[in-house]
Amino acid sequence: KSGEILDEAKLEEFHRGLITTDMGVEASEEVVESLREEFGGRTVDPDAVWENVKNTLKEILKGDGSTNWDPENPLSPLNMATEGPTVILVSGVNGVGKTTSIAKLANYLTKSGKKVVLAAGDTFRAAAVDQLTKWSQRIGCEIVRKDPGTDPASVAFAGCDHAVQIGADVVLVDTAGRLQTQQNLMQELEKIRRVINKRIEGAPHESLLVLDATTGQNGISQASKFSDAAGCTGIVLAKLDGTAKGGVVVAIRKKMGIPVKYVGVGEQLDDLQLFSPDDFVEALLEES
Amino acid sequence: MFESITQNLTDALGNFTRGKLSEGNIRDGMAQVRKALLEADVNYDVAKSFCDNVTKQAVGDQVLKSLKPGEQIVGIVYNELVNLMGPVDHSIAIRRGEMAIIMMCGLQGAGKTTTCGKLATMLKEQGATPMLVAADLQRPAAIEQLRVIGEQVGVPVYWEEAGSSTPVKVCQNAQKAAKKEGCNVLILDTAGRLHIDDSLMKELVQIDNKLMPHQALLVCDAMTGQDAVNSAKAFNEALELDGVILTKLDGDTRGGAALSVKAVTGVPIKYIGVGEQLDKLEPFHPERMAQRILGQ
Ligand SMILES: Nc1nc2c(ncn2[C@@H]2O[C@H](COP(=O)(O)OP(=O)(O)OP(=O)(O)O)[C@@H](O)[C@H]2O)c(=O)[nH]1
Ligand SMILES: Nc1nc2c(ncn2[C@@H]2O[C@H](COP(=O)(O)OP(=O)(O)OP(=O)(O)O)[C@@H](O)[C@H]2O)c(=O)[nH]1
Ligand SMILES: [K+]
Ligand SMILES: [Mg+2]
Ligand SMILES: [Mg+2]
């Protein structure tokens, strides 16, 4: 196969392809710089160079391999409690897909024979509790809910309490959408986390940040500030069924080391998949 | 204003003596501008053509002779951004004796339902009598959400049981109901959908054809990255949008989507959402947005 000279124009093409994924200027330039150093001015096979880039990105997303990942078991990446109920706290900015992702996870868990309790911790948004209640009815799992305006920490506490009482396996705590710059609301999230921990030792065992795949560079600030408040242990990348690539998770993984655990690929209960770094990177740089 | 980018530019423009700033210097400087735009999530191609245009302008002799070329280039960039995002027409055409129909559309979770409530609040304050229409039969509890919002605003909400109706029927029946109740603005809350979902996009076009809304407004999340151009383009092709409402600008997003969406669709941004509460809707100001994108 005849090659091409990797000149500045060609490098610019690579740069465009990377930026278009939303992985950001810093990470993109780093990749381009390494290509310039290694292959600049030389005759290369562009496909082979892309392979090289893909491998680098896959390595970044795999991290140190400390996340359990068994393609046969959709629950494998979750940190489960050794004893008593596992608590999964779910947070993120407004409208990203928190409530829907909780429903999808609850569905997985219920189908695999776990006893699940949902805690309707979004007591703020109009009909947020109704939304989660409808999902719980479809899935056939329990839900703990209180009146609109109730302190969300008390709902989270009640959810954990109920789970202990009935011997449930997993509690999924929904929270209201909030922007990471709203300090009072971020403190509220910290409080939810503390209260959960008071009721169940070691909880939350899993703190999932939901990111919208269409999000650009603000995702970095989201990951950083939500981690401060909620101690995020994993990311659910929702809405990956659109044309957005969700590349900001590469920058997040590089900067903060938070692994992506699941991807959302639709609005229905089955539309949640285990995150696969290989598949993700292939889709990331498809047609670029 | 724009201290950090001005500093970066000054650094990039490097050492030069008065009158000797070269085209090469300017190009290096513009690379800094492009970086700032990309960091603000302006679409790659939009940022590139924007910078190419500004470079052409900046290569004019005034800049070359200017004492502070960094500031001057930032000034040109700022003005061009403002020009690109403006002018703004904040009107939502409502004619006397006629029922105005406003259709909201956009991707999932962008803020459509909330923005319906915000528009109703604003229009009600202006003396109109809006009715909200629950045309999202898809998202669990979408109807309940709009009904709660309607109650908060104090405007009627037209809705039908999700299982036994269709969005088009709901909208058509709402039109009749609004006439009966003497409402003069109908605000259609449609379900969130992906721009590549053919059947749902067709459904939207069907509502558009049957109701002939006076305003088709795209609700777009200000935190959107490079993909903003793709969805905005598709919604515009399907509906010929009349305006865009950019939501969630109350956070720390730089909001480059504003530039991208305007650049690829030509559709003006009319309002911005700056909070979850129903009074958090403001007219769009290109000047403020330009400052924000440049990272003031
Ligand atoms: N296409 C697509 N839509 C999704 C996905 N996940 C969620 N959605 C949709 O996105 C919208 C928002 O989802 P929610 O689950 O209500 O989001 P949320 O984060 O709980 O929102 P707030 O509680 O208001 O902050 C809904 O219309 C969902 O159906 C996904 O993976 N793909
Ligand atoms: N901070 C902030 N949140 C907003 C703004 N506009 C809407 N939201 C929030 O964004 C989330 C989604 O808003 P919705 O109005 O339900 O969005 P939608 O487009 O109707 O969602 P779907 O119907 O599921 O497609 C909610 O949590 C809203 O409170 C805004 O301007 N600022
Ligand atoms: K995608
Ligand atoms: Mg929710
Ligand atoms: Mg809605």
XYZ file of C-alpha atoms in Angstrom, chain A residues 10-240:
231
model
C -2.434 15.919 7.103
C -1.813 16.610 10.784
C -4.497 19.278 10.630
C -6.905 16.621 9.365
C -6.079 14.455 12.358
C -6.560 17.451 14.624
C -9.997 18.108 13.156
C -11.001 14.490 13.587
C -9.997 14.541 17.230
C -11.568 17.891 18.112
C -14.824 16.764 16.514
C -15.082 13.995 19.109
C -15.181 16.620 21.916
C -12.026 15.281 23.524
C -10.783 18.838 23.788
C -7.905 20.974 22.617
C -5.388 19.773 25.158
C -5.771 16.043 24.566
C -6.103 16.507 20.795
C -2.964 18.589 20.567
C -1.090 16.090 22.645
C -1.972 13.341 20.198
C -1.144 15.486 17.172
C 2.153 16.528 18.751
C 3.156 12.927 19.332
C 2.307 12.094 15.721
C 4.330 15.051 14.514
C 7.287 13.897 16.554
C 7.060 10.293 15.506
C 5.999 10.516 11.860
C 6.181 14.212 10.860
C 7.409 14.637 7.269
C 7.697 10.883 6.782
C 5.766 8.716 4.412
C 3.106 6.879 6.344
C 0.005 4.775 5.863
C -2.757 7.041 7.256
C -4.823 4.054 8.350
C -1.898 2.734 10.342
C -1.453 6.135 11.964
C -5.125 6.169 12.955
C -4.665 2.688 14.414
C -1.830 4.087 16.451
C -4.024 6.937 17.721
C -6.841 4.541 18.528
C -4.558 2.355 20.573
C -3.378 5.335 22.577
C -6.974 6.360 23.327
C -7.974 2.816 24.234
C -5.101 2.641 26.695
C -6.213 5.904 28.284
C -9.795 4.697 28.660
C -8.798 1.310 30.020
C -6.711 3.020 32.671
C -4.952 0.737 35.095
C -7.467 -2.048 34.553
C -8.782 -1.823 38.104
C -12.395 -1.676 36.934
C -14.012 -5.085 36.673
C -15.228 -5.648 33.181
C -16.869 -8.845 32.088
C -18.778 -8.499 28.804
C -20.990 -11.408 29.861
C -22.045 -9.733 33.077
C -23.604 -6.270 32.829
C -23.251 -5.802 36.573
C -19.525 -6.502 36.643
C -18.238 -2.904 36.906
C -20.382 -2.107 39.950
C -18.790 -2.040 43.380
C -21.102 -4.165 45.474
C -21.316 -4.244 49.245
C -19.964 -7.431 50.762
C -22.867 -7.492 53.156
C -26.234 -5.741 53.257
C -27.625 -3.415 50.630
C -25.398 -1.810 48.027
C -26.138 1.889 47.608
C -25.714 3.572 44.233
C -25.906 7.354 44.213
C -26.618 8.965 40.859
C -25.907 12.621 40.116
C -25.283 15.024 37.268
C -26.356 18.282 35.681
C -29.895 18.960 34.475
C -31.479 16.763 31.877
C -28.528 14.471 31.169
C -30.413 11.211 31.763
C -30.056 10.413 35.465
C -33.579 9.175 36.122
C -33.717 7.129 32.926
C -30.303 5.597 33.612
C -31.470 4.613 37.100
C -34.483 2.901 35.555
C -32.244 1.033 33.132
C -29.886 -0.083 35.904
C -32.765 -1.089 38.139
C -34.098 -3.148 35.288
C -30.760 -4.948 34.836
C -30.523 -5.579 38.551
C -34.108 -6.782 38.903
C -33.728 -9.093 35.916
C -30.631 -10.600 37.443
C -32.638 -11.487 40.523
C -31.680 -8.620 42.797
C -34.169 -6.935 45.065
C -34.078 -3.242 44.200
C -35.304 -0.109 45.987
C -35.424 3.265 44.259
C -35.177 6.432 46.324
C -36.923 9.351 44.619
C -34.446 11.984 45.741
C -35.435 14.591 43.170
C -38.041 16.388 45.184
C -37.548 19.600 43.228
C -38.294 19.190 39.523
C -41.911 19.118 38.416
C -43.174 15.510 38.321
C -39.703 14.021 38.813
C -41.139 11.674 41.433
C -43.960 10.629 39.088
C -41.407 9.902 36.391
C -39.409 7.575 38.624
C -42.592 6.019 39.996
C -43.731 5.129 36.478
C -40.416 3.451 35.809
C -40.606 1.501 39.081
C -44.044 0.226 38.077
C -42.796 -0.901 34.681
C -39.799 -2.636 36.214
C -41.652 -3.993 39.188
C -39.355 -2.715 41.914
C -40.005 -0.775 45.083
C -39.791 2.986 45.382
C -39.476 5.228 48.413
C -40.928 8.674 47.876
C -41.886 11.738 49.862
C -43.726 14.976 49.204
C -42.339 17.540 46.756
C -39.951 19.897 48.474
C -38.850 17.384 51.111
C -35.145 17.425 51.975
C -33.652 14.993 49.442
C -31.229 13.685 52.071
C -34.159 12.474 54.117
C -35.551 10.597 51.108
C -32.155 9.002 50.520
C -31.999 8.045 54.181
C -35.501 6.593 54.080
C -34.603 4.621 50.944
C -31.572 3.096 52.651
C -33.559 2.453 55.777
C -36.300 0.682 53.875
C -33.753 -1.409 51.982
C -32.220 -2.591 55.236
C -35.674 -3.365 56.667
C -36.785 -5.498 53.755
C -33.381 -6.993 53.050
C -33.027 -5.446 49.596
C -29.835 -5.947 47.601
C -29.497 -2.554 45.963
C -30.715 1.007 46.583
C -30.557 3.442 43.657
C -30.741 7.070 44.775
C -32.014 9.602 42.222
C -31.044 13.237 42.705
C -32.260 16.466 41.139
C -30.265 17.883 38.267
C -27.965 20.675 39.391
C -25.235 22.709 37.791
C -21.833 22.144 39.321
C -21.467 25.877 39.946
C -24.452 26.010 42.323
C -22.655 25.749 45.626
C -25.685 25.317 47.849
C -26.946 22.489 45.678
C -23.527 20.855 45.597
C -23.496 21.012 49.386
C -26.906 19.403 49.379
C -25.402 16.573 47.338
C -22.582 16.201 49.864
C -25.183 15.998 52.567
C -27.064 13.247 50.737
C -23.840 11.292 50.523
C -23.094 11.790 54.214
C -26.571 10.790 55.302
C -26.472 7.631 53.195
C -23.186 6.768 54.830
C -24.689 7.277 58.265
C -27.398 4.743 57.623
C -25.312 2.140 55.771
C -21.635 1.727 56.470
C -19.436 2.073 53.402
C -22.260 3.594 51.365
C -22.550 4.865 48.732
C -20.631 1.947 47.285
C -20.997 3.389 43.847
C -21.407 7.044 42.944
C -22.314 7.373 39.295
C -22.036 10.635 37.418
C -24.297 10.803 34.396
C -22.886 12.774 31.469
C -24.735 13.653 28.286
C -22.730 12.475 25.260
C -23.497 15.752 23.488
C -21.673 17.702 26.211
C -18.584 19.584 25.219
C -15.735 20.814 27.366
C -18.005 21.707 30.282
C -18.039 17.977 31.004
C -14.587 18.351 32.539
C -15.814 20.895 35.050
C -18.850 18.685 35.735
C -16.697 15.656 36.473
C -14.336 17.597 38.679
C -16.927 19.371 40.813
C -19.340 16.466 41.099
C -16.444 14.291 42.181
C -15.613 16.754 44.922
C -19.160 16.606 46.230
C -20.205 13.038 45.502
C -16.927 11.136 45.193
C -17.756 9.787 41.743
C -16.620 6.217 41.123
C -17.897 5.903 37.592
C -19.581 7.598 34.670
C -22.705 6.719 32.734
C -22.409 8.282 29.299
C -26.009 8.752 28.176
C -27.443 9.590 24.755
C -24.627 7.989 22.793
